PDB file of C-alpha atoms in Angstrom:
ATOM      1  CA  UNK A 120     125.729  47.407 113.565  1.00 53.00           C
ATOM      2  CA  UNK A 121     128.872  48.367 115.371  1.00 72.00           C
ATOM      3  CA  UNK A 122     131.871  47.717 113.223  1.00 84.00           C
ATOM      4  CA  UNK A 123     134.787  46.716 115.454  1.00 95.00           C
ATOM      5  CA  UNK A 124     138.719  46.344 114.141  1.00 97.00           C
ATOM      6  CA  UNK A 125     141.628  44.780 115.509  1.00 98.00           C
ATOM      7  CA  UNK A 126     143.982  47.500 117.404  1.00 98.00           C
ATOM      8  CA  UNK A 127     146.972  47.428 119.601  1.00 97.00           C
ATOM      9  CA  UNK A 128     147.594  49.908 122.256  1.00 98.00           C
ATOM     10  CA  UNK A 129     151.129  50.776 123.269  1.00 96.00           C
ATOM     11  CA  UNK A 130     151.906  52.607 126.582  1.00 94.00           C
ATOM     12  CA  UNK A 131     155.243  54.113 127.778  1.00 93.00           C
ATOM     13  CA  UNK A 132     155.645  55.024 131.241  1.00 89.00           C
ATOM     14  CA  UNK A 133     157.410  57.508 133.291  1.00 86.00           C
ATOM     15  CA  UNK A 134     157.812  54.940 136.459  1.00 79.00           C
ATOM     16  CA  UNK A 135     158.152  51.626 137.348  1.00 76.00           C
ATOM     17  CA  UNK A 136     154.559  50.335 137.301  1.00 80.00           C
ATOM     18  CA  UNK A 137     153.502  47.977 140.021  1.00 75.00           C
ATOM     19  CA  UNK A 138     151.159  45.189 138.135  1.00 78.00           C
ATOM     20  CA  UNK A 139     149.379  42.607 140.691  1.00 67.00           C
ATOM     21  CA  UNK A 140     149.766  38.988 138.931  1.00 58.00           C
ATOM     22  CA  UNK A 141     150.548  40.691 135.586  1.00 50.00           C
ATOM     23  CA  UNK A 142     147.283  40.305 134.291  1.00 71.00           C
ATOM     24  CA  UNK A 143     145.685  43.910 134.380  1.00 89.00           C
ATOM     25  CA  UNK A 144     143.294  43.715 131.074  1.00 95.00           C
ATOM     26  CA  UNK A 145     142.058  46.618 128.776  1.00 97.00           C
ATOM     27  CA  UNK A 146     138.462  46.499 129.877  1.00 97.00           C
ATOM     28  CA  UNK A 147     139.436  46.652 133.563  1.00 94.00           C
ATOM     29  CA  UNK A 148     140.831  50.049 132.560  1.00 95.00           C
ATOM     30  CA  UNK A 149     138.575  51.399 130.019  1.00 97.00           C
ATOM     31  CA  UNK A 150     135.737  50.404 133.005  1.00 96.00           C
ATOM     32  CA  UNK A 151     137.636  52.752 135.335  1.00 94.00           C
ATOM     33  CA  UNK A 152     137.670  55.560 132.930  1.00 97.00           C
ATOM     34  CA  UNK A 153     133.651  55.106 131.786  1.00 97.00           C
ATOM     35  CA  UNK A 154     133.172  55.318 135.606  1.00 96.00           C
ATOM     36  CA  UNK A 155     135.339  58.645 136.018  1.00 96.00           C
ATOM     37  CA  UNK A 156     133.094  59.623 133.229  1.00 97.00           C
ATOM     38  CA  UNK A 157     129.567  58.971 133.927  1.00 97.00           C
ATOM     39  CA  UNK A 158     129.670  57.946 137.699  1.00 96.00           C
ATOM     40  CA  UNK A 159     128.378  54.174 136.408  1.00 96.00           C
ATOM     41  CA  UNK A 160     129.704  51.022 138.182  1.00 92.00           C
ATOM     42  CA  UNK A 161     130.462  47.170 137.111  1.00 90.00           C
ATOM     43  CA  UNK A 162     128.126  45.820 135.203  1.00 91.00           C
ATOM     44  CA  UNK A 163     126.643  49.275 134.549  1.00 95.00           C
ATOM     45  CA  UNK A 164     129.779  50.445 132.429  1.00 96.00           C
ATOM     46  CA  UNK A 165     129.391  47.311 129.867  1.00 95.00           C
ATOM     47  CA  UNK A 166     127.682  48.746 127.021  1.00 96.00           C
ATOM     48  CA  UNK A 167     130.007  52.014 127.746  1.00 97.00           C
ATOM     49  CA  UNK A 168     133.381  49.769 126.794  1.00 97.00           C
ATOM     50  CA  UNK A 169     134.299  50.363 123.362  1.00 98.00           C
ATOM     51  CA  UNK A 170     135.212  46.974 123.072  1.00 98.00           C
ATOM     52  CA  UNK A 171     133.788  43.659 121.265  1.00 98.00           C
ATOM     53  CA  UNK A 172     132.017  41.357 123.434  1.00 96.00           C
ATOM     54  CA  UNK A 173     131.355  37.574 123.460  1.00 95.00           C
ATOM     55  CA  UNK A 174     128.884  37.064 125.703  1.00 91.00           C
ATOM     56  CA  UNK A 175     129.840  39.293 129.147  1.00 91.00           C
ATOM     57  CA  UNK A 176     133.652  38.137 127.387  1.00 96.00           C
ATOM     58  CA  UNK A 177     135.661  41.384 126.080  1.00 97.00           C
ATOM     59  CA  UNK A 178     137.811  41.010 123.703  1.00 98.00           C
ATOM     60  CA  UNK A 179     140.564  43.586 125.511  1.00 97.00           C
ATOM     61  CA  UNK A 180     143.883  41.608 126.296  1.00 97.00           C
ATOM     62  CA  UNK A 181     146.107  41.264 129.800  1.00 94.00           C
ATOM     63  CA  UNK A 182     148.896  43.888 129.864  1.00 92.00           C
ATOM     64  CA  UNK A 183     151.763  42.666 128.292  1.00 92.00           C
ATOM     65  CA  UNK A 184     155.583  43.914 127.766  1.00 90.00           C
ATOM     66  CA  UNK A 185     157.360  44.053 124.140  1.00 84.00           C
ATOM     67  CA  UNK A 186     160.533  42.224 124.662  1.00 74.00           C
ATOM     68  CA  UNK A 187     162.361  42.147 128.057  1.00 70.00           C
ATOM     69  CA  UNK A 188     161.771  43.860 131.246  1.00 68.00           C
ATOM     70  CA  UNK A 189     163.096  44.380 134.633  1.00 65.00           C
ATOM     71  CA  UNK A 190     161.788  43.602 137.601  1.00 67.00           C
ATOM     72  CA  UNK A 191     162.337  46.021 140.581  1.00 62.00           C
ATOM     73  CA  UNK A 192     161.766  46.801 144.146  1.00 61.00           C
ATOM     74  CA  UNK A 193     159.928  49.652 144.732  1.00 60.00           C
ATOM     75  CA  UNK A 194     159.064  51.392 147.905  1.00 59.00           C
ATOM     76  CA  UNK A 195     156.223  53.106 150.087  1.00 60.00           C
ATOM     77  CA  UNK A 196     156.237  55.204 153.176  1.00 57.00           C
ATOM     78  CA  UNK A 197     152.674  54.941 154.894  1.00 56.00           C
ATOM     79  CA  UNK A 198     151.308  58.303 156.448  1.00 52.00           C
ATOM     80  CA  UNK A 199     152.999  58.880 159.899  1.00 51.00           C
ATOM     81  CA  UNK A 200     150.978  61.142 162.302  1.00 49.00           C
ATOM     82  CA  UNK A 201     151.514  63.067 165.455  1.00 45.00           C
ATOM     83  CA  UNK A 202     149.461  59.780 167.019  1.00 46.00           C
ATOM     84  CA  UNK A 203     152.462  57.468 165.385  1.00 50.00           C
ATOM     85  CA  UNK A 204     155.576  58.610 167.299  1.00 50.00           C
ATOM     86  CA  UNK A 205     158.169  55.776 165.632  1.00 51.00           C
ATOM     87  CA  UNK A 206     161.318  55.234 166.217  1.00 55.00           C
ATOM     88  CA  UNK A 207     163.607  56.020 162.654  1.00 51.00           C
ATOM     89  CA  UNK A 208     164.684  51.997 162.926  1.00 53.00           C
ATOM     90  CA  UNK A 209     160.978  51.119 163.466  1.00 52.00           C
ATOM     91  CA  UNK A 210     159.876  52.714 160.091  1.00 52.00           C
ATOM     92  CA  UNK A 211     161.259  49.948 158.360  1.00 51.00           C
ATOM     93  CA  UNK A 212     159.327  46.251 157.675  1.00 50.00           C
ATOM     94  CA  UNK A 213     161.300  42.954 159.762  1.00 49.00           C
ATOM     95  CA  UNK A 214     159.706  40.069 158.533  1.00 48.00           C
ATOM     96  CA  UNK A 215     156.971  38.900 160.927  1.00 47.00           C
ATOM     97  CA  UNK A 216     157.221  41.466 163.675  1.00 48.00           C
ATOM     98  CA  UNK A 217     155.011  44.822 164.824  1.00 48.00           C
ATOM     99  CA  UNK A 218     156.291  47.855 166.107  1.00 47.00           C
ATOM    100  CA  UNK A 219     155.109  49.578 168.969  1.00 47.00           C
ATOM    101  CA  UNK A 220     154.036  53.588 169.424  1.00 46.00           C
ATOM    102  CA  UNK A 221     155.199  54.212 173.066  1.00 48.00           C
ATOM    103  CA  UNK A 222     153.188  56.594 174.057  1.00 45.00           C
ATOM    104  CA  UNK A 223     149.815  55.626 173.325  1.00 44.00           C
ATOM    105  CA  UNK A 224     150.960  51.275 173.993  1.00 44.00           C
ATOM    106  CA  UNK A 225     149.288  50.129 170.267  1.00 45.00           C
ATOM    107  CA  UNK A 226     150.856  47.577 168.753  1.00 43.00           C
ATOM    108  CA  UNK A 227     151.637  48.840 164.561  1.00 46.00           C
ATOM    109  CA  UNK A 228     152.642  47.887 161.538  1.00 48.00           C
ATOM    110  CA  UNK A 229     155.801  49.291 160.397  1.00 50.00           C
ATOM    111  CA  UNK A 230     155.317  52.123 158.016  1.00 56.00           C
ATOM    112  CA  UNK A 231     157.270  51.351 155.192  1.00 59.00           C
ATOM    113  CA  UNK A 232     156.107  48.458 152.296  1.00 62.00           C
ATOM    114  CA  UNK A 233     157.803  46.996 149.461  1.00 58.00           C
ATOM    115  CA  UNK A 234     156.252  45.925 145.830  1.00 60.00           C
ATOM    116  CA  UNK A 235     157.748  44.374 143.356  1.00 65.00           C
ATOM    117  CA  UNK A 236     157.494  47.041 140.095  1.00 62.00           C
ATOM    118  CA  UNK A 237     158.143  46.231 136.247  1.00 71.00           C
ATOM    119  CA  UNK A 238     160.518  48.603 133.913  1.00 74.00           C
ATOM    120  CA  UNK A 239     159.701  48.071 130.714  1.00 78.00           C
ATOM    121  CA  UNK A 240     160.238  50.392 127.349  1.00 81.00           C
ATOM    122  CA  UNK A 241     156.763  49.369 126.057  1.00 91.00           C
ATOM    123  CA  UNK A 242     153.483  48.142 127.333  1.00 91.00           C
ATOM    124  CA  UNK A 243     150.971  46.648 124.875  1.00 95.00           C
ATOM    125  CA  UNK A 244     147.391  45.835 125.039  1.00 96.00           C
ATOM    126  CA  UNK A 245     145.549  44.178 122.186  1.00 98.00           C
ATOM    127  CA  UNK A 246     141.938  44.911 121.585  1.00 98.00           C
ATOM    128  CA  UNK A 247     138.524  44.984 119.081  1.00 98.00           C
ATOM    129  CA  UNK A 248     136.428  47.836 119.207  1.00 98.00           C
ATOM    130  CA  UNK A 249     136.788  51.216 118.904  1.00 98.00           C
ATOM    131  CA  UNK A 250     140.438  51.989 119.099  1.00 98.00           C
ATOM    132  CA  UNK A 251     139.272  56.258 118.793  1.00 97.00           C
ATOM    133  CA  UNK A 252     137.207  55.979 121.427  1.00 98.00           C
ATOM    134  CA  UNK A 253     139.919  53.752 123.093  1.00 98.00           C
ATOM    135  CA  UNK A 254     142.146  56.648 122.642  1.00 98.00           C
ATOM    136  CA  UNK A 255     140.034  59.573 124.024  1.00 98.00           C
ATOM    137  CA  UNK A 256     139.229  57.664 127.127  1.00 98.00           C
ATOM    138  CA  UNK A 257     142.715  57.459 127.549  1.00 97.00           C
ATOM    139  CA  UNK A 258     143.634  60.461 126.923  1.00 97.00           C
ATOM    140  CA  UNK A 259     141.031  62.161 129.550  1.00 97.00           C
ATOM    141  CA  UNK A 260     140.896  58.952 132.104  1.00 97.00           C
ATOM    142  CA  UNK A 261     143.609  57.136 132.170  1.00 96.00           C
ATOM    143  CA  UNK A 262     146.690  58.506 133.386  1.00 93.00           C
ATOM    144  CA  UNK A 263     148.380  55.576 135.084  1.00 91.00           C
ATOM    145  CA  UNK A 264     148.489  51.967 134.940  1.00 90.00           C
ATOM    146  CA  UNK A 265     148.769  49.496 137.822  1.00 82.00           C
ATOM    147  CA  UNK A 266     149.046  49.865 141.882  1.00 77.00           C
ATOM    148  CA  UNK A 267     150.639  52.760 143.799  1.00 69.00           C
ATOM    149  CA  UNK A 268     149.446  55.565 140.982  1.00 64.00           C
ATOM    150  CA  UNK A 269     149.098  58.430 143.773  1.00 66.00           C
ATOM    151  CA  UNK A 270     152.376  58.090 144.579  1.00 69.00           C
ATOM    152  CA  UNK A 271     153.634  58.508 141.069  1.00 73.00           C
ATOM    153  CA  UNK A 272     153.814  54.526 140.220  1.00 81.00           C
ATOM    154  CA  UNK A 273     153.103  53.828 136.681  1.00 80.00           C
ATOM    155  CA  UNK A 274     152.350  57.017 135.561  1.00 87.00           C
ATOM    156  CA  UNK A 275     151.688  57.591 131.681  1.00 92.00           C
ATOM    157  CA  UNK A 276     154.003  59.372 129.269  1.00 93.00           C
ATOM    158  CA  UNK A 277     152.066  58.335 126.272  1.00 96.00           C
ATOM    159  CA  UNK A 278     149.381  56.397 124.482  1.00 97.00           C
ATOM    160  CA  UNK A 279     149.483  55.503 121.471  1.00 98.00           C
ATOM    161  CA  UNK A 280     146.542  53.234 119.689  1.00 98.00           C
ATOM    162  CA  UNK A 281     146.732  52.230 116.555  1.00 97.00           C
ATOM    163  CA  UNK A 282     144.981  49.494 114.239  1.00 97.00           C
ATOM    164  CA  UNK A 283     146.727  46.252 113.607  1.00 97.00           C
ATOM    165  CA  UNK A 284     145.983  43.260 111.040  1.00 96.00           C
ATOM    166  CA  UNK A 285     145.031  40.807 113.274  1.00 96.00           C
ATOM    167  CA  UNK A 286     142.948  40.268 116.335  1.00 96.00           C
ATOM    168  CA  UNK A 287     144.879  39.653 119.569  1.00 96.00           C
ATOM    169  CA  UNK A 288     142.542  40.339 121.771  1.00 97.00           C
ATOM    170  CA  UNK A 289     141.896  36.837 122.875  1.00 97.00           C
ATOM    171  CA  UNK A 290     144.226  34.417 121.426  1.00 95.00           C
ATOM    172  CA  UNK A 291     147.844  35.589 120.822  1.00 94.00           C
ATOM    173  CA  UNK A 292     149.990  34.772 117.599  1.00 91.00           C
ATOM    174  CA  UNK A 293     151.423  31.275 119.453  1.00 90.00           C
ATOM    175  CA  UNK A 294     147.377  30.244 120.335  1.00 92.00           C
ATOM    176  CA  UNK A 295     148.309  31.291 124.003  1.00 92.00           C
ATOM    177  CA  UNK A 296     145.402  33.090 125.969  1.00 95.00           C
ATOM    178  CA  UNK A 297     145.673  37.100 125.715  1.00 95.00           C
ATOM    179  CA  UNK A 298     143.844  37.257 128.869  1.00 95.00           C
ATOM    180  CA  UNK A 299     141.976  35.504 131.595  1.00 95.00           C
ATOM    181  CA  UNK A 300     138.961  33.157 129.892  1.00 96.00           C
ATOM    182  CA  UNK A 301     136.729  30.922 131.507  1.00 96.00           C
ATOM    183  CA  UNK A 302     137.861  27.129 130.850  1.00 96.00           C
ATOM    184  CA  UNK A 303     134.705  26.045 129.344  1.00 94.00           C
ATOM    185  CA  UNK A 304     134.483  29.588 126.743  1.00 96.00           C
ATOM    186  CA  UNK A 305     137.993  28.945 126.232  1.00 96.00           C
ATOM    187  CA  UNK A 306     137.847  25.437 124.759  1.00 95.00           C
ATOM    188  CA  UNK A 307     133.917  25.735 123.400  1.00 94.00           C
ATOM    189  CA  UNK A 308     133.758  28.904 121.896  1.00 95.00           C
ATOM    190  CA  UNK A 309     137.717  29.630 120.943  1.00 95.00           C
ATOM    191  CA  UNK A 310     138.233  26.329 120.103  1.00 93.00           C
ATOM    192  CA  UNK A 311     141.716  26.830 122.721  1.00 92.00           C
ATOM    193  CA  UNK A 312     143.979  24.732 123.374  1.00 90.00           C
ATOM    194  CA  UNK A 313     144.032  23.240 127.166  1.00 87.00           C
ATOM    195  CA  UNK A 314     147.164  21.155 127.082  1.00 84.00           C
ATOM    196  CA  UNK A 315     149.713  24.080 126.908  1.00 77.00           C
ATOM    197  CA  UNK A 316     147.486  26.792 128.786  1.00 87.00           C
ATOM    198  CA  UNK A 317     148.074  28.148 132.614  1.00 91.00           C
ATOM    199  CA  UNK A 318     144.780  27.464 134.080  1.00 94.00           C
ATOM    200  CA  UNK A 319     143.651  28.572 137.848  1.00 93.00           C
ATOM    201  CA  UNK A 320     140.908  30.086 139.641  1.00 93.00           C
ATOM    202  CA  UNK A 321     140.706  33.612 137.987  1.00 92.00           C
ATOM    203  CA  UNK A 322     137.689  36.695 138.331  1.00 91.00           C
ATOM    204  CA  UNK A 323     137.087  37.147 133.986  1.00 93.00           C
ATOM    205  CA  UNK A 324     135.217  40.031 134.393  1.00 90.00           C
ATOM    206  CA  UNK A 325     134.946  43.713 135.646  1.00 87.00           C
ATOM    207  CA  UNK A 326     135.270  44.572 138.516  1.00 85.00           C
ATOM    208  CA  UNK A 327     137.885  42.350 138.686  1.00 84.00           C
ATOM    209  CA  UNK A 328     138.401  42.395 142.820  1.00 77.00           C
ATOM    210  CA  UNK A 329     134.599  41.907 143.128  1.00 78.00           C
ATOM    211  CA  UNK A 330     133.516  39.475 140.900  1.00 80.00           C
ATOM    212  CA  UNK A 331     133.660  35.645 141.608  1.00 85.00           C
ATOM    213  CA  UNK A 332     136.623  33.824 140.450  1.00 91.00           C
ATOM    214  CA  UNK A 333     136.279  30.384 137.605  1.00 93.00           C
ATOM    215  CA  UNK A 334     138.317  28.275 136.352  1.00 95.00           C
ATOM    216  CA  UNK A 335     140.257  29.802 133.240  1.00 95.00           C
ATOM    217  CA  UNK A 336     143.008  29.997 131.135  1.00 95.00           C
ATOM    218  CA  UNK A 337     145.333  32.924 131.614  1.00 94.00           C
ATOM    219  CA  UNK A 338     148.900  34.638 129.960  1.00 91.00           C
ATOM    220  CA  UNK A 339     151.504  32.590 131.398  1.00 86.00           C
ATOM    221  CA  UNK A 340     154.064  35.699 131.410  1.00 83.00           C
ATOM    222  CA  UNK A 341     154.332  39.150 131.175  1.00 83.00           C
ATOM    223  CA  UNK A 342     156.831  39.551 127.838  1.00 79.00           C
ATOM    224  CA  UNK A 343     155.629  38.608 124.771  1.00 78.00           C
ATOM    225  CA  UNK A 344     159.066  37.625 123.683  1.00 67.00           C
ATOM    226  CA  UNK A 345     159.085  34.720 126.465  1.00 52.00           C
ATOM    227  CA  UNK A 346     155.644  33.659 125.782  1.00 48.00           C
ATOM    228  CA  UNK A 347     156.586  33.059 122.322  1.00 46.00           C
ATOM    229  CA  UNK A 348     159.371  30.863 123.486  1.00 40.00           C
ATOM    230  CA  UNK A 349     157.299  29.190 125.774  1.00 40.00           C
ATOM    231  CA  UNK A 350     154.943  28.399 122.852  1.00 44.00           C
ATOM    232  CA  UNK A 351     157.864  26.950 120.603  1.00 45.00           C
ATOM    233  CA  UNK A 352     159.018  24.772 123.866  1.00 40.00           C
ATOM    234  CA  UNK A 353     155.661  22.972 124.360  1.00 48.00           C
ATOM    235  CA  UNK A 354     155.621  21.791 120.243  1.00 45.00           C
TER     236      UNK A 354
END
């Protein structure tokens, strides 16, 4: 029998990293890195994930922040061929409006694109599993977190993943949701609380952009520090 402990895993970045909704979760990672490893897919890297499961359920937490963080705006220039003769004002986004190459009379989208990044010190996940094997994949897979990586957007200085005292892989200190959980798991198997929890159509499950979305619970906030105050709020 697999013995699984309670770990944390603590990332520091080099860039701003662009996070869609804020809730990128440890298996949605550690899938990407099994695939980079073996060439398996979805469902196929499961039993690969060196993480507990409750059902199809890991227990590998939304990315959080430790304390503040700063929201920025971050930047991307979109390839621009000998095909794409723009003007230099053209190259940058006007709300609602195209931009048109003169020679060849196509109507384009301007060039340019704007996300909305996160600065933070310290990123945290919070698993059960492995937290070695957590490590090495890592290590050898990982070497970014969140959108925009090939152009050097959350790019990884270090990992660090070390074993904590208590499992946080699910349910946080405040009994907040650590990550997105079907409604019905939530409240049945967790024994959750609904009253104080987001809840909205979510996908629960790797790969996240391809699998259906339920009704769950999810983090409310990035920072750990706010959620905490959010919890003391709601008593």
């Amino acid at each position: 029998m697999t013995h699984h402990v309670p770990f944390q895993v603590s990332i520091r970045t080099m860039a701003p990293a662009i996070i869609s909704s804020g809730r990128l979760t440890l298996d949605g990672l550690l899938s990407a890195a099994v695939y980079a490893e073996t060439g398996l897919q979805g469902a196929q890297t499961y039993d690969r994930i060196p993480l507990a499961r409750t059902g199809e359920l890991f227990h590998g937490s939304s990315i959080f922040v430790k304390g503040v963080y700063k929201e920025t705006s971050v930047s991307r220039v979109g390839s621009v061929t000998k095909y794409c003769d723009f003007r230099k004002e053209e190259a940058f986004p006007q709300q609602g409006k195209k931009v048109t190459n003169e020679k060849m009379g196509l109507f384009l989208s301007p060039v340019m694109s704007y996300y909305q990044g996160c600065q933070a010190d310290e990123f945290l996940f919070f698993g059960l599993g492995n937290p070695d094997e957590v490590q090495r994949l890592f290590d050898l897979y990982i070497p970014h977190i969140g959108r925009g990586h090939n152009r050097g957007f959350g790019a990884i200085d270090t990992v660090d993943v070390s074993q904590i005292d208590e499992d946080r892989s699910i349910m946080l200190e405040d009994g907040s949701p650590a990550r997105p959980i079907p409604l019905q798991v939530w409240t049945e198997v967790f024994d959750g609380c609904v009253e104080t929890a987001m809840i909205m159509p979510h996908s629960w499950r790797a790969p996240y952009w391809e699998t259906s979305e339920v009704l769950c619970v999810v983090p409310e906030t990035l920072s750990l520090q706010t959620q905490q105050v959010l919890a003391e709020l709601t008593v």
